[in-house]
């Protein structure tokens, strides 16, 4: 199986929001769509899901035109949207019914995910005393983090073959962030096709092997993340010493990217310049606590490619 987008284009009047976007997933994994606000990420996702019509292009599943309504797709939207006044259990059963999940099977999955995401007390509130009715919890009675968990349950309840996560970790506390990450890893192990959009670059580096960076609807960078990093070379040098090394940095002609109280982030031309600086420090018997040479981070690459463009979508 494969998922492929070819020359996808979407305009609103004269404004081109998505400009000939193409990418492919030839096997299960996590593919990242990155960009500033207004870059076209969410619009691209909505087009792929059949929520918006597109002007040009193709969306293919296993080489054939994909009809989103005929595929088992789970979607966690960036704009969280539950029905605020309905019980959580009724909503989850409704979402399962939309995906043709039989009621008994849906209940089994709801019990599983309620336990997995620590939501039992909200979806299945304990019964009150004799003569008192237990009031089912509604979405508007939950914290934002727990509402997000409910929406993740709704996305997963059909055991989708394609999972689309738009800013899945936005607004979560550290505990729930780790919980969501664990769930995402579990879905990866089930050989799912996962498309993720996020502004959290460390999350993308943690999960995604391939990516596309969009800027104002256009692709500005695309490919395998490891290969992209390697193409830049190891140009970031992090040095921490017990002694002050400012004079040695200046003498070596190194560019200071960032100076922390006890550490330098330096820019070098490559391994040769870094090793020459290391020799200088050792010759002067400087106590080296950290000496790390690495490729640029995804954050640095992203900023280089899209600059400071923050046009609102």
Tab-separated table of C-alpha atoms in Angstrom:
chain	number	residue	atom	x	y	z
A	1	UNK	CA	0.000	0.000	0.000
A	2	UNK	CA	1.085	3.580	-0.596
A	3	UNK	CA	-0.289	7.069	-0.111
A	4	UNK	CA	0.596	9.747	-2.647
A	5	UNK	CA	-0.256	13.382	-3.318
A	6	UNK	CA	0.524	14.737	-6.789
A	7	UNK	CA	0.553	18.429	-7.732
A	8	UNK	CA	-2.177	19.336	-5.254
A	9	UNK	CA	-3.354	22.915	-5.775
A	10	UNK	CA	-5.985	24.901	-3.909
A	11	UNK	CA	-6.908	28.561	-4.379
A	12	UNK	CA	-9.357	31.003	-2.873
A	13	UNK	CA	-9.973	33.550	-5.593
A	14	UNK	CA	-6.594	34.914	-6.666
A	15	UNK	CA	-4.830	33.583	-3.573
A	16	UNK	CA	-3.055	30.249	-4.056
A	17	UNK	CA	-3.074	28.547	-0.652
A	18	UNK	CA	-1.533	25.222	-1.735
A	19	UNK	CA	0.751	25.416	-4.776
A	20	UNK	CA	1.409	22.058	-6.508
A	21	UNK	CA	2.151	20.026	-3.392
A	22	UNK	CA	3.521	16.528	-4.044
A	23	UNK	CA	4.769	13.863	-1.656
A	24	UNK	CA	4.520	10.107	-1.213
A	25	UNK	CA	4.518	7.497	1.548
A	26	UNK	CA	5.572	4.198	0.005
A	27	UNK	CA	5.321	2.361	3.319
A	28	UNK	CA	3.835	2.892	6.798
A	29	UNK	CA	5.448	5.530	8.967
A	30	UNK	CA	5.099	9.165	9.979
A	31	UNK	CA	5.254	11.966	7.414
A	32	UNK	CA	5.518	15.574	8.591
A	33	UNK	CA	3.957	18.688	7.065
A	34	UNK	CA	5.643	21.793	8.449
A	35	UNK	CA	5.205	25.498	7.944
A	36	UNK	CA	4.383	28.755	9.651
A	37	UNK	CA	0.785	29.812	10.252
A	38	UNK	CA	-0.734	30.410	6.828
A	39	UNK	CA	1.692	28.098	5.018
A	40	UNK	CA	-1.097	25.824	3.789
A	41	UNK	CA	-0.660	22.796	6.082
A	42	UNK	CA	-4.206	22.583	7.446
A	43	UNK	CA	-5.734	23.348	4.055
A	44	UNK	CA	-3.670	20.539	2.509
A	45	UNK	CA	-4.880	18.151	5.206
A	46	UNK	CA	-8.520	19.121	4.738
A	47	UNK	CA	-8.222	18.596	1.000
A	48	UNK	CA	-6.690	15.139	1.513
A	49	UNK	CA	-9.557	14.259	3.853
A	50	UNK	CA	-12.179	15.339	1.328
A	51	UNK	CA	-13.341	18.258	3.484
A	52	UNK	CA	-12.380	20.768	0.777
A	53	UNK	CA	-12.368	20.515	-3.001
A	54	UNK	CA	-9.104	21.111	-4.807
A	55	UNK	CA	-8.381	22.812	-8.121
A	56	UNK	CA	-5.699	20.516	-9.508
A	57	UNK	CA	-3.820	17.355	-8.661
A	58	UNK	CA	-4.394	13.793	-7.497
A	59	UNK	CA	-4.637	11.992	-4.175
A	60	UNK	CA	-3.821	8.300	-4.566
A	61	UNK	CA	-4.076	5.219	-2.351
A	62	UNK	CA	-2.189	2.213	-3.667
A	63	UNK	CA	-1.863	3.932	-7.031
A	64	UNK	CA	-5.599	4.602	-7.470
A	65	UNK	CA	-7.647	7.769	-6.796
A	66	UNK	CA	-8.469	7.840	-3.112
A	67	UNK	CA	-12.061	8.417	-2.013
A	68	UNK	CA	-11.728	9.548	1.637
A	69	UNK	CA	-15.222	8.310	2.554
A	70	UNK	CA	-14.213	4.791	1.469
A	71	UNK	CA	-11.015	4.702	3.554
A	72	UNK	CA	-10.678	4.210	7.281
A	73	UNK	CA	-9.142	7.535	8.304
A	74	UNK	CA	-8.696	8.917	11.807
A	75	UNK	CA	-8.377	12.689	12.161
A	76	UNK	CA	-7.309	14.750	15.158
A	77	UNK	CA	-8.002	18.328	14.101
A	78	UNK	CA	-6.047	21.342	15.304
A	79	UNK	CA	-9.332	23.102	16.093
A	80	UNK	CA	-10.752	20.898	18.804
A	81	UNK	CA	-14.470	20.329	18.187
A	82	UNK	CA	-16.647	18.289	20.515
A	83	UNK	CA	-20.359	18.787	21.128
A	84	UNK	CA	-20.267	20.643	24.456
A	85	UNK	CA	-23.682	19.648	25.852
A	86	UNK	CA	-23.800	15.939	24.962
A	87	UNK	CA	-22.433	13.102	27.075
A	88	UNK	CA	-18.972	11.911	26.173
A	89	UNK	CA	-20.076	8.293	25.773
A	90	UNK	CA	-22.888	9.241	23.385
A	91	UNK	CA	-20.486	11.300	21.291
A	92	UNK	CA	-17.917	8.523	21.060
A	93	UNK	CA	-20.581	6.003	20.076
A	94	UNK	CA	-21.814	8.464	17.453
A	95	UNK	CA	-18.302	8.914	16.008
A	96	UNK	CA	-17.886	5.129	15.952
A	97	UNK	CA	-21.192	4.716	14.126
A	98	UNK	CA	-20.045	7.195	11.474
A	99	UNK	CA	-17.094	4.861	10.877
A	100	UNK	CA	-19.381	1.786	10.694
A	101	UNK	CA	-17.997	0.326	13.928
A	102	UNK	CA	-20.602	-2.031	15.485
A	103	UNK	CA	-21.892	-0.801	18.845
A	104	UNK	CA	-20.549	-3.673	20.964
A	105	UNK	CA	-17.130	-3.400	19.342
A	106	UNK	CA	-17.224	0.384	19.792
A	107	UNK	CA	-17.978	-0.041	23.506
A	108	UNK	CA	-15.044	-2.420	23.875
A	109	UNK	CA	-12.735	0.093	22.219
A	110	UNK	CA	-14.112	2.976	24.298
A	111	UNK	CA	-13.446	1.004	27.490
A	112	UNK	CA	-9.918	0.240	26.272
A	113	UNK	CA	-9.069	3.832	25.385
A	114	UNK	CA	-10.807	5.258	28.457
A	115	UNK	CA	-8.493	3.149	30.578
A	116	UNK	CA	-5.453	3.793	28.365
A	117	UNK	CA	-5.953	7.583	28.424
A	118	UNK	CA	-7.110	7.757	32.048
A	119	UNK	CA	-10.640	8.941	31.218
A	120	UNK	CA	-12.780	6.316	32.933
A	121	UNK	CA	-14.115	8.669	35.604
A	122	UNK	CA	-15.370	11.080	32.937
A	123	UNK	CA	-16.824	8.691	30.371
A	124	UNK	CA	-18.167	6.208	32.934
A	125	UNK	CA	-18.822	8.338	36.025
A	126	UNK	CA	-19.470	6.361	39.228
A	127	UNK	CA	-23.078	5.865	40.201
A	128	UNK	CA	-24.500	8.057	42.926
A	129	UNK	CA	-26.329	6.911	46.033
A	130	UNK	CA	-29.746	5.321	46.156
A	131	UNK	CA	-32.388	7.429	44.490
A	132	UNK	CA	-29.812	9.689	42.825
A	133	UNK	CA	-29.066	9.635	39.138
A	134	UNK	CA	-25.516	9.609	37.898
A	135	UNK	CA	-24.970	12.539	35.580
A	136	UNK	CA	-22.884	11.780	32.508
A	137	UNK	CA	-20.019	14.184	31.997
A	138	UNK	CA	-20.134	16.545	29.049
A	139	UNK	CA	-17.301	17.950	26.976
A	140	UNK	CA	-17.739	21.457	28.387
A	141	UNK	CA	-17.042	20.060	31.878
A	142	UNK	CA	-13.573	18.820	30.912
A	143	UNK	CA	-10.225	20.543	30.880
A	144	UNK	CA	-8.738	21.311	27.471
A	145	UNK	CA	-6.249	18.479	27.892
A	146	UNK	CA	-8.976	15.934	28.618
A	147	UNK	CA	-11.064	17.220	25.711
A	148	UNK	CA	-8.021	16.581	23.545
A	149	UNK	CA	-7.828	13.023	24.868
A	150	UNK	CA	-11.495	12.485	23.947
A	151	UNK	CA	-10.798	13.705	20.423
A	152	UNK	CA	-7.817	11.392	20.149
A	153	UNK	CA	-10.139	8.551	21.173
A	154	UNK	CA	-12.571	9.596	18.441
A	155	UNK	CA	-9.731	9.536	15.897
A	156	UNK	CA	-8.593	6.070	16.992
A	157	UNK	CA	-11.926	4.388	17.654
A	158	UNK	CA	-12.198	2.887	14.160
A	159	UNK	CA	-8.605	1.541	14.287
A	160	UNK	CA	-7.782	3.647	11.197
A	161	UNK	CA	-5.335	2.660	8.483
A	162	UNK	CA	-4.509	6.343	7.907
A	163	UNK	CA	-4.115	8.654	10.907
A	164	UNK	CA	-3.889	12.435	10.486
A	165	UNK	CA	-2.646	14.405	13.501
A	166	UNK	CA	-2.794	18.198	13.257
A	167	UNK	CA	-0.873	19.707	16.187
A	168	UNK	CA	-1.509	16.631	18.386
A	169	UNK	CA	0.540	17.855	21.374
A	170	UNK	CA	-0.613	21.465	21.402
A	171	UNK	CA	-1.564	22.666	24.885
A	172	UNK	CA	-0.786	19.421	26.697
A	173	UNK	CA	1.040	19.275	30.023
A	174	UNK	CA	4.259	17.209	30.207
A	175	UNK	CA	2.501	14.113	31.623
A	176	UNK	CA	-0.151	14.029	28.893
A	177	UNK	CA	2.449	14.894	26.257
A	178	UNK	CA	4.357	11.733	27.175
A	179	UNK	CA	1.099	9.750	27.156
A	180	UNK	CA	0.209	10.976	23.647
A	181	UNK	CA	3.713	10.190	22.424
A	182	UNK	CA	3.425	6.650	23.734
A	183	UNK	CA	0.114	6.196	21.904
A	184	UNK	CA	1.616	7.538	18.675
A	185	UNK	CA	4.506	5.072	18.978
A	186	UNK	CA	2.031	2.242	19.489
A	187	UNK	CA	0.161	3.270	16.332
A	188	UNK	CA	3.454	3.356	14.429
A	189	UNK	CA	4.148	-0.217	15.534
A	190	UNK	CA	0.801	-1.233	14.003
A	191	UNK	CA	2.098	-0.141	10.572
A	192	UNK	CA	-0.199	2.866	10.238
A	193	UNK	CA	0.216	5.642	7.695
A	194	UNK	CA	0.473	8.759	9.858
A	195	UNK	CA	0.569	12.353	8.653
A	196	UNK	CA	1.580	14.822	11.351
A	197	UNK	CA	1.589	18.596	11.386
A	198	UNK	CA	3.262	20.329	14.308
A	199	UNK	CA	5.143	23.467	15.295
A	200	UNK	CA	7.103	21.454	17.866
A	201	UNK	CA	10.293	20.628	15.981
A	202	UNK	CA	11.699	18.176	18.569
A	203	UNK	CA	8.479	16.142	18.205
A	204	UNK	CA	8.899	16.004	14.428
A	205	UNK	CA	12.529	14.912	14.825
A	206	UNK	CA	11.418	12.235	17.286
A	207	UNK	CA	8.769	10.634	15.075
A	208	UNK	CA	9.174	11.561	11.408
A	209	UNK	CA	11.543	10.171	8.813
A	210	UNK	CA	10.357	12.270	5.859
A	211	UNK	CA	8.928	15.764	5.662
A	212	UNK	CA	7.777	18.678	3.567
A	213	UNK	CA	8.243	22.294	4.638
A	214	UNK	CA	5.740	24.734	3.163
A	215	UNK	CA	6.028	28.506	2.995
A	216	UNK	CA	3.067	30.493	1.662
A	217	UNK	CA	1.724	27.376	-0.040
A	218	UNK	CA	4.954	26.433	-1.812
A	219	UNK	CA	7.304	23.564	-1.021
A	220	UNK	CA	10.645	25.004	0.121
A	221	UNK	CA	12.238	21.794	1.388
A	222	UNK	CA	11.332	18.116	1.093
A	223	UNK	CA	12.895	14.720	1.689
A	224	UNK	CA	14.339	12.376	4.276
A	225	UNK	CA	15.156	14.246	7.488
A	226	UNK	CA	18.462	12.451	8.127
A	227	UNK	CA	19.642	13.057	4.567
A	228	UNK	CA	18.637	16.726	4.743
A	229	UNK	CA	20.649	17.169	7.929
A	230	UNK	CA	23.662	15.376	6.485
A	231	UNK	CA	23.586	17.671	3.452
A	232	UNK	CA	24.272	20.615	5.766
A	233	UNK	CA	27.241	18.904	7.371
A	234	UNK	CA	28.293	19.024	11.008
A	235	UNK	CA	28.587	22.758	11.515
A	236	UNK	CA	27.277	23.202	15.065
A	237	UNK	CA	29.865	22.958	17.833
A	238	UNK	CA	28.867	22.990	21.499
A	239	UNK	CA	31.708	23.570	23.949
A	240	UNK	CA	31.615	23.737	27.735
A	241	UNK	CA	34.782	24.194	29.777
A	242	UNK	CA	35.690	24.932	33.378
A	243	UNK	CA	37.906	27.812	32.252
A	244	UNK	CA	36.997	30.910	30.248
A	245	UNK	CA	37.723	30.153	26.562
A	246	UNK	CA	36.639	33.485	25.044
A	247	UNK	CA	40.183	34.302	23.957
A	248	UNK	CA	40.625	30.922	22.251
A	249	UNK	CA	37.305	31.305	20.410
A	250	UNK	CA	38.333	34.748	19.150
A	251	UNK	CA	41.811	33.569	18.159
A	252	UNK	CA	40.351	30.669	16.157
A	253	UNK	CA	38.000	33.048	14.319
A	254	UNK	CA	34.903	31.025	15.213
A	255	UNK	CA	31.401	32.454	14.894
A	256	UNK	CA	29.447	32.537	18.155
A	257	UNK	CA	25.857	31.481	17.516
A	258	UNK	CA	24.925	31.640	21.185
A	259	UNK	CA	26.776	32.295	24.427
A	260	UNK	CA	25.391	30.762	27.590
A	261	UNK	CA	26.837	31.372	31.073
A	262	UNK	CA	29.156	28.358	30.880
A	263	UNK	CA	28.770	27.095	27.321
A	264	UNK	CA	29.347	28.215	23.738
A	265	UNK	CA	27.333	27.306	20.669
A	266	UNK	CA	29.756	27.917	17.804
A	267	UNK	CA	29.453	27.743	14.032
A	268	UNK	CA	32.280	25.945	12.247
A	269	UNK	CA	32.988	25.122	8.625
A	270	UNK	CA	33.264	21.434	9.379
A	271	UNK	CA	35.073	18.717	11.297
A	272	UNK	CA	38.570	19.943	10.410
A	273	UNK	CA	38.033	23.382	11.976
A	274	UNK	CA	36.382	21.820	15.030
A	275	UNK	CA	39.289	19.399	15.595
A	276	UNK	CA	41.791	22.229	15.241
A	277	UNK	CA	39.982	24.123	17.977
A	278	UNK	CA	39.952	20.989	20.153
A	279	UNK	CA	43.732	20.697	19.777
A	280	UNK	CA	44.113	24.318	20.830
A	281	UNK	CA	42.097	23.708	23.995
A	282	UNK	CA	43.981	20.531	24.920
A	283	UNK	CA	47.378	22.130	24.249
A	284	UNK	CA	46.462	24.854	26.748
A	285	UNK	CA	45.256	22.186	29.193
A	286	UNK	CA	41.706	23.510	29.281
A	287	UNK	CA	39.295	21.256	31.190
A	288	UNK	CA	36.672	20.254	28.607
A	289	UNK	CA	33.277	19.255	30.009
A	290	UNK	CA	31.442	19.049	26.686
A	291	UNK	CA	32.663	19.072	23.103
A	292	UNK	CA	29.905	18.102	20.655
A	293	UNK	CA	29.894	18.560	16.891
A	294	UNK	CA	26.562	17.942	15.186
A	295	UNK	CA	24.370	18.734	12.222
A	296	UNK	CA	21.888	21.613	12.415
A	297	UNK	CA	18.615	20.934	14.192
A	298	UNK	CA	15.324	20.873	12.325
A	299	UNK	CA	14.458	24.130	14.087
A	300	UNK	CA	17.521	25.823	12.576
A	301	UNK	CA	16.803	24.421	9.116
A	302	UNK	CA	13.165	25.477	9.357
A	303	UNK	CA	14.027	29.062	10.323
A	304	UNK	CA	16.542	29.259	7.484
A	305	UNK	CA	13.970	28.100	4.934
A	306	UNK	CA	10.923	30.093	5.972
A	307	UNK	CA	12.444	33.040	7.813
A	308	UNK	CA	10.194	34.991	10.091
A	309	UNK	CA	7.035	34.772	7.974
A	310	UNK	CA	4.019	34.566	10.286
A	311	UNK	CA	1.165	35.414	7.989
A	312	UNK	CA	-2.055	34.118	9.524
A	313	UNK	CA	-3.892	31.442	7.565
